[in-house]
Coordinates of N, CA and C in Angstrom, one line a residue:
M732 N -10.0 29.3 69.7 CA -10.5 28.3 68.4 C -9.7 28.1 67.3
E733 N -9.4 29.1 67.1 CA -8.6 29.1 65.6 C -7.6 28.6 65.9
V734 N -6.7 29.3 67.1 CA -5.2 28.7 67.8 C -5.2 27.0 68.4
N735 N -6.6 26.7 68.9 CA -6.9 24.7 68.7 C -6.6 24.7 67.3
A736 N -6.9 25.1 66.6 CA -6.7 24.1 65.3 C -6.0 24.1 64.4
D737 N -4.9 25.6 64.9 CA -3.7 25.1 63.9 C -2.9 24.0 64.9
G738 N -2.9 24.1 66.1 CA -2.1 22.7 67.2 C -2.7 21.5 66.7
Y739 N -3.8 21.2 66.6 CA -4.1 20.3 66.0 C -3.7 19.7 64.4
V740 N -3.8 20.8 63.2 CA -3.0 20.7 62.4 C -1.9 20.3 62.2
T741 N -1.3 21.0 62.7 CA 0.5 21.6 63.2 C 0.7 19.4 64.0
L742 N -0.4 18.5 64.9 CA 0.0 17.7 65.2 C -0.8 16.6 64.1
K743 N -1.2 16.8 63.4 CA -1.6 15.2 62.4 C -0.2 15.7 61.3
L744 N -0.3 17.1 61.0 CA 1.1 17.1 59.2 C 2.3 16.0 60.8
T745 N 3.0 16.6 61.4 CA 4.0 16.3 61.8 C 3.8 14.8 61.7
A746 N 2.5 14.3 62.6 CA 2.4 12.7 63.0 C 2.3 11.9 61.3
S747 N 2.1 12.3 60.0 CA 1.8 12.0 59.1 C 3.5 12.1 57.8
W748 N 4.4 12.6 58.7 CA 5.0 12.7 58.1 C 6.5 11.4 58.9
L749 N 5.7 11.6 60.0 CA 6.5 10.8 61.3 C 6.3 9.6 60.6
A750 N 5.2 8.9 60.0 CA 4.1 8.0 59.3 C 5.4 7.7 58.4
M751 N 5.7 8.8 57.6 CA 6.3 8.4 55.8 C 7.4 7.9 56.0
R752 N 8.1 8.5 56.9 CA 9.6 8.3 57.2 C 10.3 7.1 58.1
L753 N 9.0 6.6 58.6 CA 9.1 4.8 59.5 C 8.7 4.2 58.1
D754 N 7.9 4.6 56.9 CA 7.7 4.2 56.1 C 8.8 3.3 54.8
F755 N 9.5 4.7 55.0 CA 10.8 4.6 54.4 C 11.7 4.0 55.2
V756 N 12.0 3.8 55.9 CA 13.3 2.7 57.0 C 12.1 1.6 56.9
G757 N 11.1 1.3 56.6 CA 10.6 -0.7 56.5 C 10.7 -0.6 54.9
I758 N 10.9 0.1 53.8 CA 11.1 -0.1 52.7 C 12.4 -0.3 52.9
L759 N 13.5 -0.5 53.5 CA 14.7 -0.2 53.5 C 15.4 -1.6 53.9
I760 N 14.6 -1.0 55.3 CA 14.8 -3.0 55.9 C 13.9 -4.2 55.1
I761 N 13.4 -4.3 55.0 CA 12.6 -5.1 53.9 C 13.2 -5.5 52.4
A762 N 13.8 -4.1 51.2 CA 15.1 -4.4 50.3 C 16.6 -5.0 50.8
G763 N 16.7 -4.7 52.6 CA 17.7 -5.1 52.5 C 18.1 -6.9 52.3
T764 N 16.5 -7.1 53.5 CA 16.5 -8.4 53.5 C 16.4 -9.0 52.4
G765 N 15.3 -8.7 51.4 CA 15.3 -9.2 50.0 C 16.7 -9.4 49.4
A766 N 17.4 -8.2 49.5 CA 18.9 -8.5 49.0 C 19.5 -9.8 49.7
L767 N 19.8 -9.4 50.9 CA 20.6 -10.4 51.1 C 20.2 -12.1 51.7
C768 N 18.9 -12.2 51.4 CA 18.2 -13.2 50.6 C 18.9 -14.3 49.8
I769 N 18.5 -12.7 48.5 CA 19.4 -13.4 47.4 C 20.7 -13.8 46.8
E770 N 21.4 -12.5 47.2 CA 22.9 -12.9 47.6 C 23.2 -13.8 48.2
V771 N 22.5 -14.4 49.9 CA 23.1 -16.0 50.4 C 22.7 -17.0 48.8
W772 N 21.8 -16.3 49.0 CA 21.1 -18.0 47.8 C 22.1 -18.0 46.5
G773 N 22.6 -17.1 46.3 CA 23.8 -17.2 45.0 C 24.9 -17.4 45.4
L774 N 25.3 -16.9 46.6 CA 26.8 -17.7 47.2 C 26.7 -18.7 47.4
R775 N 25.8 -19.4 47.9 CA 25.2 -21.0 48.3 C 25.2 -21.8 47.1
R776 N 24.5 -21.4 46.2 CA 24.0 -21.8 44.9 C 25.0 -22.2 44.3
D777 N 26.3 -21.4 44.0 CA 27.4 -21.2 42.7 C 28.7 -21.0 43.3
K778 N 28.6 -20.6 44.8 CA 29.6 -20.3 45.5 C 30.0 -19.3 44.6
G779 N 30.0 -18.5 44.4 CA 30.3 -17.3 44.3 C 29.8 -16.2 43.0
S780 N 29.1 -16.6 41.9 CA 28.4 -15.7 40.8 C 27.6 -16.3 40.8
L781 N 26.6 -14.9 41.5 CA 25.1 -14.5 41.3 C 24.9 -14.6 39.9
A782 N 25.3 -14.3 39.0 CA 24.7 -14.3 37.6 C 24.6 -15.7 36.7
V783 N 25.3 -16.7 37.7 CA 25.5 -18.0 36.9 C 24.6 -18.5 37.6
A784 N 24.5 -18.2 38.9 CA 23.4 -18.7 39.9 C 21.6 -18.9 39.5
S785 N 21.6 -17.6 38.9 CA 20.1 -16.9 38.3 C 19.8 -17.3 36.9
A786 N 20.9 -18.0 36.9 CA 20.3 -18.7 35.2 C 20.4 -20.2 34.5
I787 N 20.7 -21.2 36.3 CA 20.2 -21.9 36.7 C 18.7 -22.5 37.1
P788 N 17.9 -23.4 36.6 CA 17.0 -23.0 37.2 C 17.0 -24.0 38.1
P789 N 16.0 -24.5 38.7 CA 16.0 -26.0 39.8 C 15.5 -26.8 39.1
P790 N 16.3 -28.2 39.5 CA 15.6 -29.1 38.7 C 14.6 -29.6 39.6
Y791 N 14.0 -30.5 38.6 CA 12.3 -30.8 39.0 C 12.5 -32.6 38.5
I792 N 11.6 -33.1 39.4 CA 11.3 -34.7 38.4 C 10.3 -34.8 38.8
A793 N 9.7 -35.9 38.4 CA 8.6 -36.7 38.5 C 8.7 -37.4 39.4
R794 N 7.6 -37.0 40.4 CA 7.8 -38.1 41.7 C 6.3 -38.4 41.8
P795 N 5.4 -40.1 41.1 CA 4.3 -40.3 42.0 C 3.7 -39.8 43.1
Q796 N 2.8 -39.4 44.0 CA 2.3 -39.2 45.2 C 1.7 -41.0 46.2
A797 N 1.6 -41.2 46.9 CA 1.1 -42.1 47.3 C -0.7 -41.6 47.9
T798 N -0.9 -41.3 47.3 CA -2.5 -40.1 47.5 C -3.2 -41.1 46.6
H799 N -4.4 -40.8 46.9 CA -5.6 -41.0 45.6 C -5.3 -40.4 44.3
C800 N -4.4 -39.3 44.1 CA -4.1 -38.5 42.9 C -3.5 -40.4 41.9
T801 N -3.7 -40.3 40.7 CA -2.9 -41.0 40.0 C -1.6 -40.8 39.1
R802 N -2.0 -38.9 39.3 CA -1.0 -38.1 37.4 C 0.8 -37.6 39.4
P803 N 1.3 -38.4 38.5 CA 2.4 -37.6 39.1 C 1.9 -35.9 38.7
H804 N 3.1 -35.4 40.3 CA 3.5 -34.3 40.1 C 5.1 -34.2 40.3
L805 N 5.2 -32.3 40.0 CA 6.7 -32.1 40.0 C 7.1 -31.4 41.8
A806 N 8.0 -32.4 41.7 CA 8.7 -31.9 42.7 C 9.8 -31.9 43.0
P807 N 10.3 -30.3 44.1 CA 12.2 -30.1 43.8 C 12.5 -30.8 44.1
V808 N 14.2 -31.4 43.3 CA 15.3 -32.4 44.3 C 16.6 -30.7 44.8
H809 N 16.8 -31.5 46.2 CA 17.6 -30.2 46.5 C 19.3 -31.0 45.8
T810 N 19.9 -30.3 45.3 CA 20.7 -30.6 45.0 C 22.2 -30.4 45.4
P811 N 23.6 -31.2 45.4 CA 24.4 -31.3 46.8 C 24.9 -29.6 46.9
Q812 N 25.2 -28.7 46.0 CA 25.2 -27.5 46.4 C 24.8 -27.0 47.2
G813 N 23.3 -26.8 47.4 CA 22.8 -26.5 48.1 C 22.5 -25.2 47.9
G814 N 21.8 -24.2 48.6 CA 21.0 -23.0 48.3 C 19.7 -22.0 48.9
L815 N 19.9 -21.1 49.5 CA 19.3 -20.6 50.6 C 17.7 -21.3 50.3
D816 N 16.8 -22.1 51.2 CA 15.7 -22.6 51.0 C 15.1 -21.4 51.2
P817 N 13.8 -21.3 50.1 CA 12.8 -20.6 49.9 C 11.9 -20.3 51.5
S818 N 11.8 -21.2 52.1 CA 11.4 -21.3 53.1 C 12.2 -20.1 54.5
L819 N 12.8 -19.9 54.7 CA 13.8 -19.3 55.1 C 13.6 -17.8 54.6
A820 N 13.8 -18.2 53.5 CA 13.8 -16.4 53.1 C 12.2 -16.3 53.3
G821 N 10.9 -16.8 53.0 CA 10.3 -16.0 52.9 C 10.1 -15.4 54.8
L822 N 10.8 -17.0 55.5 CA 10.4 -16.2 57.2 C 11.3 -15.0 57.3
A823 N 12.1 -15.0 56.9 CA 13.5 -13.3 56.8 C 12.5 -12.3 56.0
L824 N 11.8 -12.6 55.7 CA 11.0 -11.6 54.6 C 9.6 -11.2 55.8
L825 N 9.3 -12.4 56.6 CA 8.1 -12.1 57.1 C 8.8 -10.7 58.2
Y826 N 9.5 -11.6 59.0 CA 10.3 -11.1 60.7 C 10.6 -9.7 59.5
A827 N 11.2 -9.2 58.9 CA 11.5 -7.5 58.0 C 10.0 -6.7 58.5
L828 N 9.3 -7.7 57.7 CA 8.1 -6.9 57.7 C 7.1 -6.4 59.0
E829 N 7.3 -7.5 59.7 CA 6.7 -7.5 61.3 C 8.1 -6.4 62.4
L830 N 9.1 -6.2 61.6 CA 10.0 -5.1 62.7 C 9.4 -3.9 62.3
T831 N 9.2 -3.8 61.1 CA 8.7 -2.7 60.5 C 7.2 -2.0 61.4
R832 N 6.2 -3.5 61.1 CA 5.2 -2.6 61.9 C 5.3 -2.7 63.2
Y833 N 6.5 -3.1 63.8 CA 6.6 -3.1 65.4 C 7.3 -1.8 66.0
L834 N 8.0 -1.1 64.5 CA 8.6 -0.1 65.1 C 7.4 0.9 64.7
K835 N 6.6 1.3 63.9 CA 5.5 1.5 64.2 C 4.6 1.8 65.0
Q836 N 4.0 0.7 65.6 CA 3.3 0.9 66.5 C 4.2 1.2 67.6
C837 N 5.6 1.3 68.0 CA 5.9 1.7 69.1 C 6.4 2.9 69.5
T838 N 6.8 3.5 68.2 CA 6.6 5.1 68.0 C 5.5 5.5 68.4
N839 N 4.6 4.9 67.7 CA 3.0 6.0 68.2 C 2.6 6.1 69.6
M840 N 3.4 4.8 70.4 CA 2.5 4.6 71.6 C 3.8 5.4 72.3
A841 N 4.9 5.4 72.6 CA 5.7 6.5 72.5 C 4.8 8.1 72.7
S842 N 5.0 8.6 71.5 CA 4.2 10.1 70.9 C 2.9 9.9 72.0
Q843 N 2.2 8.7 71.8 CA 0.9 9.3 73.0 C 1.1 9.2 74.1
S844 N 1.6 8.4 74.6 CA 1.9 8.4 76.6 C 2.8 9.6 76.7
E845 N 3.7 10.0 75.5 CA 4.5 11.9 76.0 C 3.4 13.0 75.8
S846 N 2.9 12.6 75.0 CA 1.2 13.9 75.0 C -0.1 13.9 76.2
N847 N 0.1 12.4 76.7 CA -0.4 11.6 77.9 C -0.3 12.9 79.2
L848 N 1.3 12.7 78.5 CA 2.3 12.9 80.5 C 2.2 14.1 80.1
T849 N 2.3 15.2 79.4 CA 1.9 16.7 79.4 C 1.1 17.1 79.9
S850 N 0.0 16.1 79.3 CA -1.6 16.6 80.1 C -1.3 16.9 81.3
V851 N -0.7 15.3 82.1 CA -0.8 15.1 83.6 C 0.7 16.7 84.1
E852 N 1.3 17.0 83.7 CA 2.1 17.9 83.8 C 1.5 19.1 84.1
R853 N 0.5 19.5 82.5 CA -0.7 20.5 83.0 C -1.3 20.8 84.4
I854 N -2.5 19.6 84.6 CA -2.9 19.4 85.9 C -2.3 19.8 87.0
M855 N -1.1 18.8 87.1 CA -0.2 19.5 88.3 C 0.1 20.5 88.4
E856 N 0.5 21.1 87.3 CA 1.0 22.6 87.5 C -0.3 23.2 88.1
V857 N -1.3 23.2 87.5 CA -2.7 24.1 88.5 C -2.5 23.7 89.6
W858 N -3.0 22.7 89.9 CA -3.0 22.1 91.3 C -2.2 22.4 92.0
T859 N -1.3 22.6 91.6 CA 0.4 23.4 93.1 C -0.3 25.0 93.0
R860 N -0.5 25.7 91.7 CA -0.3 27.4 91.8 C -1.1 27.5 91.9
G861 N -2.4 26.7 91.2 CA -4.3 27.3 92.0 C -4.6 28.1 90.8
W862 N -5.9 28.5 89.9 CA -6.6 28.3 89.1 C -5.7 30.2 88.7
C863 N -5.8 30.9 90.0 CA -5.2 32.3 89.1 C -3.9 32.5 88.6
G864 N -3.1 30.7 89.1 CA -1.7 31.3 88.2 C -0.3 31.9 89.7
C865 N -1.0 32.2 90.8 CA -0.4 33.1 91.9 C 0.6 32.0 92.6

């Protein structure tokens, strides 16, 4: 009984170690994606100067909407120098999050199928050799 419990504890410890490592890889992927989004925004915004680009706020003008609302809403004005579209940056971060989730899921499925195949190999060995191991 104690040998079985030792194996189970070892299995859980290795699974948690692997999950921690995969979380670390996911953090690196998400941080890299965020840094690239900021760098692309800075390069396209001011053509090379990230410090100046972060100091310039996006221009807003008041545009009335053609709905029943009477007060004007602030809408962003697209400047000619461009910049990274926030929706594309959000999409890139979303794909980075999904990539890390799929990485964990695929690793979990691969380790689970390997342990299941080990059980099948043991059954086949007992089947071919017999119960006594002769």
